[in-house]
Short mmCIF file of C-alpha atoms and ligand atoms in Angstrom, two decimals:
data_model
loop_
_atom_site.label_atom_id
_atom_site.label_comp_id
_atom_site.label_asym_id
_atom_site.label_seq_id
_atom_site.Cartn_x
_atom_site.Cartn_y
_atom_site.Cartn_z
CA UNK A 1 18.98 -70.22 -11.07
CA UNK A 2 19.30 -65.99 -11.38
CA UNK A 3 22.32 -67.03 -13.97
CA UNK A 4 19.80 -68.88 -16.33
CA UNK A 5 17.53 -65.60 -16.55
CA UNK A 6 20.06 -62.34 -16.20
CA UNK A 7 18.42 -58.81 -15.51
CA UNK A 8 14.73 -58.62 -14.04
CA UNK A 9 12.33 -57.65 -16.53
CA UNK A 10 11.18 -55.17 -14.16
CA UNK A 11 12.82 -54.14 -11.14
CA UNK A 12 11.39 -55.03 -7.59
CA UNK A 13 11.44 -51.16 -6.84
CA UNK A 14 9.43 -50.56 -10.04
CA UNK A 15 6.96 -53.64 -9.26
CA UNK A 16 6.36 -52.11 -5.80
CA UNK A 17 5.76 -48.63 -6.95
CA UNK A 18 3.36 -49.76 -9.54
CA UNK A 19 1.55 -52.61 -7.27
CA UNK A 20 1.20 -49.55 -4.99
CA UNK A 21 -0.50 -47.62 -7.33
CA UNK A 22 -2.90 -50.56 -8.40
CA UNK A 23 -3.93 -50.66 -4.41
CA UNK A 24 -4.60 -47.04 -4.52
CA UNK A 25 -6.67 -47.01 -7.56
CA UNK A 26 -8.67 -50.05 -6.34
CA UNK A 27 -9.20 -48.79 -2.72
CA UNK A 28 -10.91 -45.56 -4.30
CA UNK A 29 -12.85 -47.35 -7.13
CA UNK A 30 -14.46 -49.86 -4.51
CA UNK A 31 -14.64 -47.43 -1.64
CA UNK A 32 -17.84 -48.03 0.39
CA UNK A 33 -18.60 -51.57 -1.62
CA UNK A 34 -18.52 -54.92 -0.92
CA UNK A 35 -15.55 -56.31 -2.58
CA UNK A 36 -14.12 -60.17 -3.02
CA UNK A 37 -10.89 -60.35 -4.56
CA UNK A 38 -10.49 -63.51 -6.25
CA UNK A 39 -6.96 -64.96 -7.09
CA UNK A 40 -6.37 -66.96 -10.01
CA UNK A 41 -3.88 -69.81 -8.99
CA UNK A 42 -1.18 -70.78 -9.30
CA UNK A 43 0.38 -68.01 -11.34
CA UNK A 44 -1.20 -64.91 -9.31
CA UNK A 45 -0.22 -66.40 -6.17
CA UNK A 46 2.50 -63.79 -5.50
CA UNK A 47 0.94 -60.83 -7.21
CA UNK A 48 -2.05 -61.44 -5.33
CA UNK A 49 -0.23 -61.41 -1.65
CA UNK A 50 1.26 -58.05 -2.75
CA UNK A 51 -1.55 -56.69 -4.46
CA UNK A 52 -4.46 -57.16 -1.53
CA UNK A 53 -1.93 -56.05 1.20
CA UNK A 54 -2.15 -52.49 -0.41
CA UNK A 55 -5.87 -52.30 -0.82
CA UNK A 56 -7.20 -50.33 2.03
CA UNK A 57 -10.25 -51.65 2.29
CA UNK A 58 -12.17 -54.51 4.36
CA UNK A 59 -12.12 -57.21 1.35
CA UNK A 60 -12.77 -60.92 1.34
CA UNK A 61 -10.40 -62.99 -0.45
CA UNK A 62 -10.92 -66.12 -2.35
CA UNK A 63 -9.13 -68.25 -4.79
CA UNK A 64 -9.67 -70.52 -8.08
CA UNK A 65 -7.02 -72.84 -9.18
CA UNK A 66 -7.24 -72.89 -13.03
CA UNK A 67 -5.08 -74.38 -15.81
CA UNK A 68 -4.94 -74.49 -19.40
CA UNK A 69 -3.45 -76.70 -22.16
CA UNK A 70 -0.53 -74.46 -23.12
CA UNK A 71 2.60 -74.50 -25.06
CA UNK A 72 4.92 -71.61 -25.34
CA UNK A 73 3.33 -68.98 -27.78
CA UNK A 74 0.59 -71.14 -28.06
CA UNK A 75 -3.07 -70.15 -26.54
CA UNK A 76 -4.76 -72.95 -24.52
CA UNK A 77 -7.03 -74.93 -26.08
CA UNK A 78 -9.34 -75.69 -23.13
CA UNK A 79 -9.51 -73.92 -19.80
CA UNK A 80 -10.33 -76.32 -16.64
CA UNK A 81 -10.84 -74.92 -13.13
CA UNK A 82 -10.19 -77.48 -10.28
CA UNK A 83 -11.71 -75.79 -7.21
CA UNK A 84 -15.08 -74.31 -6.16
CA UNK A 85 -15.41 -70.84 -4.47
CA UNK A 86 -15.75 -70.95 -0.83
CA UNK A 87 -17.26 -67.52 -0.47
CA UNK A 88 -20.72 -66.24 -1.99
CA UNK A 89 -20.19 -63.64 -4.81
CA UNK A 90 -24.15 -63.07 -5.67
CA UNK A 91 -24.50 -59.16 -5.44
CA UNK A 92 -21.29 -58.52 -4.57
CA UNK A 93 -18.40 -56.84 -6.35
CA UNK A 94 -15.48 -59.40 -7.71
CA UNK A 95 -12.34 -58.44 -8.90
CA UNK A 96 -10.41 -61.32 -10.51
CA UNK A 97 -6.57 -61.42 -10.21
CA UNK A 98 -4.59 -62.89 -12.77
CA UNK A 99 -0.42 -63.23 -13.29
CA UNK A 100 -0.95 -62.56 -17.28
CA UNK A 101 -3.38 -61.99 -20.13
CA UNK A 102 -2.12 -63.50 -22.90
CA UNK A 103 -4.74 -64.55 -25.58
CA UNK A 104 -7.34 -63.64 -22.86
CA UNK A 105 -9.23 -67.04 -23.27
CA UNK A 106 -8.59 -68.00 -19.58
CA UNK A 107 -9.81 -64.67 -18.11
CA UNK A 108 -12.77 -64.55 -20.44
CA UNK A 109 -13.61 -68.14 -19.33
CA UNK A 110 -13.40 -67.37 -15.83
CA UNK A 111 -15.49 -64.06 -16.03
CA UNK A 112 -17.99 -66.03 -17.98
CA UNK A 113 -18.25 -68.73 -15.15
CA UNK A 114 -18.29 -66.32 -12.54
CA UNK A 115 -21.15 -64.34 -14.25
CA UNK A 116 -23.42 -67.23 -13.41
CA UNK A 117 -23.07 -66.69 -9.53
CA UNK A 118 -24.77 -63.31 -10.50
CA UNK A 119 -22.33 -60.90 -9.01
CA UNK A 120 -22.78 -56.85 -8.88
CA UNK A 121 -19.99 -56.58 -10.97
CA UNK A 122 -16.81 -58.26 -12.24
CA UNK A 123 -13.23 -56.67 -13.41
CA UNK A 124 -10.39 -58.04 -14.05
CA UNK A 125 -6.91 -57.21 -12.82
CA UNK A 126 -3.86 -58.48 -14.33
CA UNK A 127 -0.05 -58.06 -13.35
CA UNK A 128 1.03 -58.33 -17.13
CA UNK A 129 -0.92 -57.85 -20.12
CA UNK A 130 0.18 -59.11 -23.46
CA UNK A 131 -2.15 -57.47 -26.02
CA UNK A 132 0.12 -58.71 -29.08
CA UNK A 133 -1.37 -62.38 -28.16
CA UNK A 134 -5.20 -61.11 -27.72
CA UNK A 135 -7.60 -63.61 -29.62
CA UNK A 136 -10.56 -62.63 -27.66
CA UNK A 137 -11.88 -59.26 -26.79
CA UNK A 138 -11.80 -58.89 -22.98
CA UNK A 139 -11.82 -55.99 -20.74
CA UNK A 140 -8.93 -55.65 -18.32
CA UNK A 141 -9.68 -52.73 -15.96
CA UNK A 142 -6.21 -52.88 -14.15
CA UNK A 143 -2.94 -53.64 -15.71
CA UNK A 144 0.50 -53.77 -14.00
CA UNK A 145 2.49 -53.38 -16.85
CA UNK A 146 2.19 -54.33 -20.66
CA UNK A 147 4.67 -56.45 -21.95
CA UNK A 148 6.12 -57.52 -25.35
CA UNK A 149 5.26 -61.36 -26.70
CA UNK A 150 8.13 -62.94 -25.09
CA UNK A 151 7.50 -65.94 -22.53
CA UNK A 152 8.23 -64.51 -18.83
CA UNK A 153 8.71 -66.54 -15.99
CA UNK A 154 9.29 -65.62 -12.31
CA UNK A 155 7.37 -63.96 -9.41
CA UNK A 156 4.44 -66.38 -9.65
CA UNK A 157 4.68 -67.17 -13.54
CA UNK A 158 5.98 -71.15 -14.67
CA UNK A 159 7.56 -72.77 -17.77
CA UNK A 160 6.46 -76.36 -17.47
CA UNK A 161 5.77 -75.68 -13.34
CA UNK A 162 9.11 -74.36 -12.77
CA UNK A 163 10.49 -70.87 -11.81
CA UNK A 164 7.18 -69.78 -9.68
CA UNK A 165 9.60 -68.87 -7.07
CA UNK A 166 11.99 -66.86 -8.85
CA UNK A 167 11.78 -63.46 -6.94
CA UNK A 168 11.66 -61.42 -9.77
CA UNK A 169 10.10 -61.35 -13.44
CA UNK A 170 12.46 -62.52 -16.36
CA UNK A 171 12.04 -63.18 -20.09
CA UNK A 172 12.93 -66.83 -20.56
CA UNK A 173 15.34 -68.11 -22.77
CA UNK A 174 14.36 -71.80 -23.54
CA UNK A 175 17.41 -72.94 -25.05
CA UNK A 176 19.61 -71.81 -21.56
CA UNK A 177 16.92 -73.04 -19.41
CA UNK A 178 17.00 -76.55 -21.05
CA UNK A 179 21.02 -76.62 -21.08
CA UNK A 180 20.78 -75.86 -17.26
CA UNK A 181 18.00 -78.64 -16.22
P1 IMP B 1 -4.35 -66.83 -21.76
O1 IMP B 1 -3.61 -67.13 -23.47
O2 IMP B 1 -4.69 -65.44 -21.75
O3 IMP B 1 -5.70 -67.71 -21.57
O4 IMP B 1 -3.33 -67.03 -20.57
C1 IMP B 1 -3.27 -68.33 -20.20
C2 IMP B 1 -2.58 -68.56 -19.02
O5 IMP B 1 -1.04 -68.60 -19.43
C3 IMP B 1 -2.15 -67.54 -18.03
O6 IMP B 1 -3.12 -67.33 -17.11
C4 IMP B 1 -0.78 -67.81 -17.69
O7 IMP B 1 -0.55 -68.49 -16.74
C5 IMP B 1 -0.22 -68.43 -18.79
N1 IMP B 1 0.70 -67.65 -19.40
C6 IMP B 1 0.63 -66.45 -20.86
N2 IMP B 1 1.71 -66.35 -21.03
C7 IMP B 1 2.54 -66.48 -20.23
C8 IMP B 1 3.88 -66.21 -19.92
O8 IMP B 1 4.52 -65.49 -20.89
N3 IMP B 1 4.89 -66.72 -19.14
C9 IMP B 1 3.93 -67.79 -18.37
N4 IMP B 1 2.79 -68.06 -18.16
C10 IMP B 1 2.18 -67.40 -19.44
MG1 MG B 2 -0.47 -70.06 -15.38
#
């Protein structure tokens, strides 16, 4: 698999350093607050596991599985949420953890759905931000890395549900991937 993708877009060392910084910032910002950290599956599963382990607060965690109809370079037309939360979030602080904010449609939809539960606050944390593709305005409080418009796989991010298990982030060259598969 690694031969297809070449060098990591972000090294594992740089990733570890940045995620530790995010954890420190989140720990400071939510000191003394009742925080539920919600991971958006499947894409955020690797980032989420690394992030929550560097948040030094007694948080609770929960997950949502969300999908969007999406092709490379096109925003999702619709967002579908497949699961319910198991934790109550009313009057509690919520941090929604995404793999990547691209058009912003997924994050915007999930935030609007979570608002219905009347939390005390909701913020978004994303490993990657692709501001060049943004179609809707959404405030992203915590960003790991800002990236160019290229399609990225690995470290939880997929192309047609594959390559989530690549241990690092890599730009995808669809011609090379299709030739190998
Ligand atoms: P949105 O356009 O911000 O709604 O992003 C929708 C979803 O598309 C994200 O949560 C990702 O799962 C996926 N996505 C967007 N850009 C990429 C990418 O470069 N690689 C892999 N998945 C992506
Ligand atoms: Mg995804």
